[in-house]
Amino acid sequence: MENPGYCSGSFDGLHHPSDDDDDEMVDIAGATLDFSTTDDVPPLSSADYNEYSSSSRAAGMNSSGPSKLVDPLEDPLPGLGTYEDFNTIDWVREKSKDRDRHREITNKSRQSTVALLHSISDAFSGWLLMLLVGLMAGALAGGIDIAAHWLTDLKEGICLIGFWFNHEHCCWTSNETTFQERDRCPQWQSWAELIAGTSEGASAYIVNYLMYVIWALLFSFLAVTLVRAFAPYACGSGIPEIKTILSGFIIRGYLGKWTLIIKTITLVLAVSSGLSLGKEGPLVHVACCCANILCHLFTKYRKNEAKRREVLSAAAAVGVSVAFGAPIGGVLFSLEEVSYYFPLKTLWRSFFAALVAAFTLRSINPFGNSRLVLFYVEFHAPWHLIELAPFILLGIFGGLWGALFIRANIAWCRRRKSTVLGHYPVVEVLVVAAMTAVLAYPNSYTRMSGAELISELFNDCSLLDSSQLCGYAQPVNMSETSTGNSLADRPAGAGLYTALWQLALALIFKMLMTVITFGMKVPSGLFIPSMAIGAIAGRLLGVGMEQLAYYNHNWLIFKGWCSPGADCITPGLYAMVGAAACLGGVTRMTVSLVVIMFELTGGLEYIVPLMAATMTSKWVADALGREGIYEAHIRLNGYPFLEPKEEFEHSSLAVDVMRPRRGDPALAVLTQDGMTVEEVETLVESTHYSGFPVVVSQESQRLVGFVLRRDLLISIDNARKRQDGIVGASLVAFTEHSPPQPPEAPPFLRLRSILDLSPFTVTDHTPMDITVDIFRKLGLRQCLVTHNGRLLGIITKKDILKHMAQIANRDPDSILFN
């Protein structure tokens, strides 16, 4: 079981890149799977490249002679312009490639009807891709919901008329159900009835208890084993990694087909096991996997990493749309929380994809209530201005809990990474699952699933409600009872007091278990557990306010709007506000969270309480720590992510951050026409840089351009195979015209076409806050530093992240990677 870094959420077992690396290149222990390479662009040493090289050699033999120069852009090579695993993409180059491609298609469309049709299909391909992503993600989410509901009920019993029916569906067709016991029918039998033949007594309770724990252990064991064996990247939430990928980082296989298959299966198992986790975050990962796989059907998206990230941004919106039935909230979530680059076109396509996904989910109807929303509420009483005070109190609680949770969870995850605990992920999951099941079963509020618990807490007590939370005593004067389906405020009865004690214990249990569970090696979301904690706190406060109003109608704060016999306080509304406050404190979402909440519940008139609580929780949590849970996990794992919300307040200059620094070896550069193939290959092999500046000469150091290591190696290797006479002594020319040389000299290798003639440069006195802004807004991977046109050094994304870590008194070596 010892495999410390088998999950993408934990980069243990990585080698430290040497200080002269220009970019990030890591090796994830245990995550090098044979089938992961088929999920993304194939590596350089594929059969296609060998076949291409052999056919090109044959073509070269028939060419006009050894003096023919090869220009890679005239005859593009496989692998040219692509990136290695764990590298950052060059956004500027990718956008430039897409503009050139679009310009070429537009020009050709004026020449023939076929080219015009191709141009139309190219323009329409983005919308078609969004349609397919929405359909696929919606169908998978519907299947996950149905399967998770069935397996959750399987822990308590089985349907005799068909084992594939969950408890609710099993009793739908039964004629023996009564109103008081609507969840009981002869067709559904608990494990005690099947095994012991009785549903009452201590023996029945023990049998049901044991079966509950056994099923929970089985589901969690299957989940962690499948993740470990087949798709190491399928664990965790996935949102920190999605954010990093959308910022331009490449993690091959993270959004591949194996990750999709295993994450879908193990998500059902993890949720059904009763662990304190949700499926909402992982559904964003699932939707992004769908988008990445479908991108390979379209050349425009398969060959351009920047265009693919536009699709992945829309897919993140689809994930939230199918998780909560909140399409507008999903679009805002992608814009506010996940996306790094979000143009207007992506906004429209995200909206369309989220709409398709929500429609698909509604067609499947996984909840069986003909509604898209997860927790539909029907509150009859309006809220009053005086109630803003307890709503803000809930916001303060949510902010305090968010800051506390982030610190506790990061400390626990760091302990997992640095101790023997991390070496035994299967044992850890089984121990936590056993603890959760054993402690959860005696309390009915912890035994039920997170979504079911939240639905119960949001519920407004009506005349027809038999819930324990509605266990009020009958008022002395019966005329006090309101008319209609709603009830006036009433004194708490014995049933309600029991429920409140159970909820208080459930709150403590959920807090502790969520800290330990999030970050384990199974798919684990944070939305539902955070909302459950807030909803419990909100319901407790709501019932307290209700009883205060009932017994103290004469108080000044209740006069005028809360008369005896009125329905003044709605505890379910407090639960809803508390859920939003806690989720906001943990994730630091604001606008998108409010929209998700009112879409989730249908409570459009309660936007102001939701806004007040959400903003308060964000302010309180930000005062105690600037990072949300996803940013904290990004930093914990050392991902190369420049946080757009983080301010850079130091007064350093570009010359302070660039390399080489004083005492370092000189910067490795290529000259535009003075180096041989052998000298270039020696330089490349003796360093680990991902690219090299090209200068006029070693003496002048005047900058000409920048060439990527991968493109250089591919072009040299291809020229040796295709071009006659290219040997180690051949001169490499990055110029447009070949310089003069003796007649007996070997032919030139001209590589000007792979040279970036407009690399981004800053002067040595450029303030670092401006440089950081340039890196963020343009998505740069490196920037060259010059002084009066002469090359001085280079600044990479890694250098900036290390510099920012030093300023914040953090270990700079924790950046790229732990």
PDB file of C-alpha atoms in Angstrom, residues 412-511:
ATOM      1  CA  TRP A 412      -4.053  17.892   8.637  1.00  0.00           C
ATOM      2  CA  CYS A 413      -3.179  17.554   4.927  1.00  0.00           C
ATOM      3  CA  ARG A 414       0.374  18.746   5.604  1.00  0.00           C
ATOM      4  CA  ARG A 415       0.640  16.146   8.349  1.00  0.00           C
ATOM      5  CA  ARG A 416      -0.650  13.520   5.922  1.00  0.00           C
ATOM      6  CA  LYS A 417       2.023  14.481   3.392  1.00  0.00           C
ATOM      7  CA  SER A 418       4.924  14.593   5.848  1.00  0.00           C
ATOM      8  CA  THR A 419       4.228  11.550   8.040  1.00  0.00           C
ATOM      9  CA  VAL A 420       3.710   7.825   7.605  1.00  0.00           C
ATOM     10  CA  LEU A 421      -0.052   8.478   7.388  1.00  0.00           C
ATOM     11  CA  GLY A 422       0.352   9.433   3.734  1.00  0.00           C
ATOM     12  CA  HIS A 423       1.958   6.091   2.890  1.00  0.00           C
ATOM     13  CA  TYR A 424      -1.207   4.141   3.682  1.00  0.00           C
ATOM     14  CA  PRO A 425      -4.098   5.887   1.898  1.00  0.00           C
ATOM     15  CA  VAL A 426      -6.319   2.780   1.815  1.00  0.00           C
ATOM     16  CA  VAL A 427      -5.968   2.241   5.573  1.00  0.00           C
ATOM     17  CA  GLU A 428      -6.652   5.931   6.221  1.00  0.00           C
ATOM     18  CA  VAL A 429      -9.854   5.898   4.167  1.00  0.00           C
ATOM     19  CA  LEU A 430     -11.069   2.687   5.844  1.00  0.00           C
ATOM     20  CA  VAL A 431     -10.344   4.035   9.353  1.00  0.00           C
ATOM     21  CA  VAL A 432     -12.129   7.338   8.663  1.00  0.00           C
ATOM     22  CA  ALA A 433     -15.059   5.503   7.023  1.00  0.00           C
ATOM     23  CA  ALA A 434     -15.356   3.168  10.041  1.00  0.00           C
ATOM     24  CA  MET A 435     -15.239   6.116  12.481  1.00  0.00           C
ATOM     25  CA  THR A 436     -17.834   8.009  10.449  1.00  0.00           C
ATOM     26  CA  ALA A 437     -20.222   5.058  10.181  1.00  0.00           C
ATOM     27  CA  VAL A 438     -19.924   4.006  13.842  1.00  0.00           C
ATOM     28  CA  LEU A 439     -20.476   7.550  15.149  1.00  0.00           C
ATOM     29  CA  ALA A 440     -23.091   8.549  12.559  1.00  0.00           C
ATOM     30  CA  TYR A 441     -25.568   5.669  12.868  1.00  0.00           C
ATOM     31  CA  PRO A 442     -26.998   6.395  16.367  1.00  0.00           C
ATOM     32  CA  ASN A 443     -27.931   9.977  15.363  1.00  0.00           C
ATOM     33  CA  SER A 444     -30.643  10.128  12.700  1.00  0.00           C
ATOM     34  CA  TYR A 445     -29.343  13.498  11.432  1.00  0.00           C
ATOM     35  CA  THR A 446     -25.834  12.199  10.795  1.00  0.00           C
ATOM     36  CA  ARG A 447     -27.059   8.856   9.455  1.00  0.00           C
ATOM     37  CA  MET A 448     -28.919  10.457   6.545  1.00  0.00           C
ATOM     38  CA  SER A 449     -27.030  11.742   3.499  1.00  0.00           C
ATOM     39  CA  GLY A 450     -25.833  15.347   3.406  1.00  0.00           C
ATOM     40  CA  ALA A 451     -28.366  16.421   0.774  1.00  0.00           C
ATOM     41  CA  GLU A 452     -31.210  14.783   2.719  1.00  0.00           C
ATOM     42  CA  LEU A 453     -30.096  16.507   5.925  1.00  0.00           C
ATOM     43  CA  ILE A 454     -29.976  19.941   4.276  1.00  0.00           C
ATOM     44  CA  SER A 455     -33.416  19.365   2.742  1.00  0.00           C
ATOM     45  CA  GLU A 456     -34.768  18.476   6.198  1.00  0.00           C
ATOM     46  CA  LEU A 457     -33.218  21.593   7.761  1.00  0.00           C
ATOM     47  CA  PHE A 458     -34.524  23.910   5.032  1.00  0.00           C
ATOM     48  CA  ASN A 459     -38.043  22.529   5.504  1.00  0.00           C
ATOM     49  CA  ASP A 460     -40.749  24.822   6.823  1.00  0.00           C
ATOM     50  CA  CYS A 461     -43.073  23.053   9.257  1.00  0.00           C
ATOM     51  CA  SER A 462     -46.623  22.694   7.953  1.00  0.00           C
ATOM     52  CA  LEU A 463     -49.818  21.062   9.220  1.00  0.00           C
ATOM     53  CA  LEU A 464     -48.968  17.850   7.365  1.00  0.00           C
ATOM     54  CA  ASP A 465     -45.364  17.551   8.600  1.00  0.00           C
ATOM     55  CA  SER A 466     -44.354  14.596  10.754  1.00  0.00           C
ATOM     56  CA  SER A 467     -40.664  15.547  11.075  1.00  0.00           C
ATOM     57  CA  GLN A 468     -39.099  15.583  14.538  1.00  0.00           C
ATOM     58  CA  LEU A 469     -37.985  19.165  13.871  1.00  0.00           C
ATOM     59  CA  CYS A 470     -41.662  20.064  13.820  1.00  0.00           C
ATOM     60  CA  GLY A 471     -42.317  18.542  17.266  1.00  0.00           C
ATOM     61  CA  TYR A 472     -43.956  21.641  18.716  1.00  0.00           C
ATOM     62  CA  ALA A 473     -46.388  21.596  21.637  1.00  0.00           C
ATOM     63  CA  GLN A 474     -49.988  22.499  20.874  1.00  0.00           C
ATOM     64  CA  PRO A 475     -50.739  26.123  21.875  1.00  0.00           C
ATOM     65  CA  VAL A 476     -53.097  26.635  24.815  1.00  0.00           C
ATOM     66  CA  ASN A 477     -55.499  28.694  22.739  1.00  0.00           C
ATOM     67  CA  MET A 478     -56.306  26.652  19.606  1.00  0.00           C
ATOM     68  CA  SER A 479     -57.486  29.798  17.826  1.00  0.00           C
ATOM     69  CA  GLU A 480     -53.861  30.906  17.736  1.00  0.00           C
ATOM     70  CA  THR A 481     -53.194  28.426  14.950  1.00  0.00           C
ATOM     71  CA  SER A 482     -52.990  30.175  11.599  1.00  0.00           C
ATOM     72  CA  THR A 483     -55.166  29.244   8.726  1.00  0.00           C
ATOM     73  CA  GLY A 484     -53.856  27.603   5.600  1.00  0.00           C
ATOM     74  CA  ASN A 485     -50.950  25.167   5.423  1.00  0.00           C
ATOM     75  CA  SER A 486     -48.629  27.267   7.623  1.00  0.00           C
ATOM     76  CA  LEU A 487     -48.605  27.343  11.398  1.00  0.00           C
ATOM     77  CA  ALA A 488     -48.204  30.132  13.879  1.00  0.00           C
ATOM     78  CA  ASP A 489     -45.173  30.237  16.148  1.00  0.00           C
ATOM     79  CA  ARG A 490     -45.700  27.635  18.901  1.00  0.00           C
ATOM     80  CA  PRO A 491     -43.855  26.527  22.025  1.00  0.00           C
ATOM     81  CA  ALA A 492     -41.220  23.840  21.548  1.00  0.00           C
ATOM     82  CA  GLY A 493     -42.280  20.327  22.498  1.00  0.00           C
ATOM     83  CA  ALA A 494     -40.328  17.284  23.672  1.00  0.00           C
ATOM     84  CA  GLY A 495     -39.736  16.093  20.087  1.00  0.00           C
ATOM     85  CA  LEU A 496     -38.191  19.416  19.091  1.00  0.00           C
ATOM     86  CA  TYR A 497     -35.908  19.512  22.166  1.00  0.00           C
ATOM     87  CA  THR A 498     -34.654  16.019  21.281  1.00  0.00           C
ATOM     88  CA  ALA A 499     -34.052  17.135  17.704  1.00  0.00           C
ATOM     89  CA  LEU A 500     -32.091  20.195  18.858  1.00  0.00           C
ATOM     90  CA  TRP A 501     -29.762  18.077  21.031  1.00  0.00           C
ATOM     91  CA  GLN A 502     -29.211  15.698  18.140  1.00  0.00           C
ATOM     92  CA  LEU A 503     -28.506  18.632  15.799  1.00  0.00           C
ATOM     93  CA  ALA A 504     -25.974  20.111  18.249  1.00  0.00           C
ATOM     94  CA  LEU A 505     -24.127  16.776  18.350  1.00  0.00           C
ATOM     95  CA  ALA A 506     -24.411  16.492  14.549  1.00  0.00           C
ATOM     96  CA  LEU A 507     -22.812  19.951  14.205  1.00  0.00           C
ATOM     97  CA  ILE A 508     -19.741  18.927  16.228  1.00  0.00           C
ATOM     98  CA  PHE A 509     -19.516  15.591  14.379  1.00  0.00           C
ATOM     99  CA  LYS A 510     -19.752  17.229  10.926  1.00  0.00           C
ATOM    100  CA  MET A 511     -17.125  19.830  11.801  1.00  0.00           C
TER     101      MET A 511
END
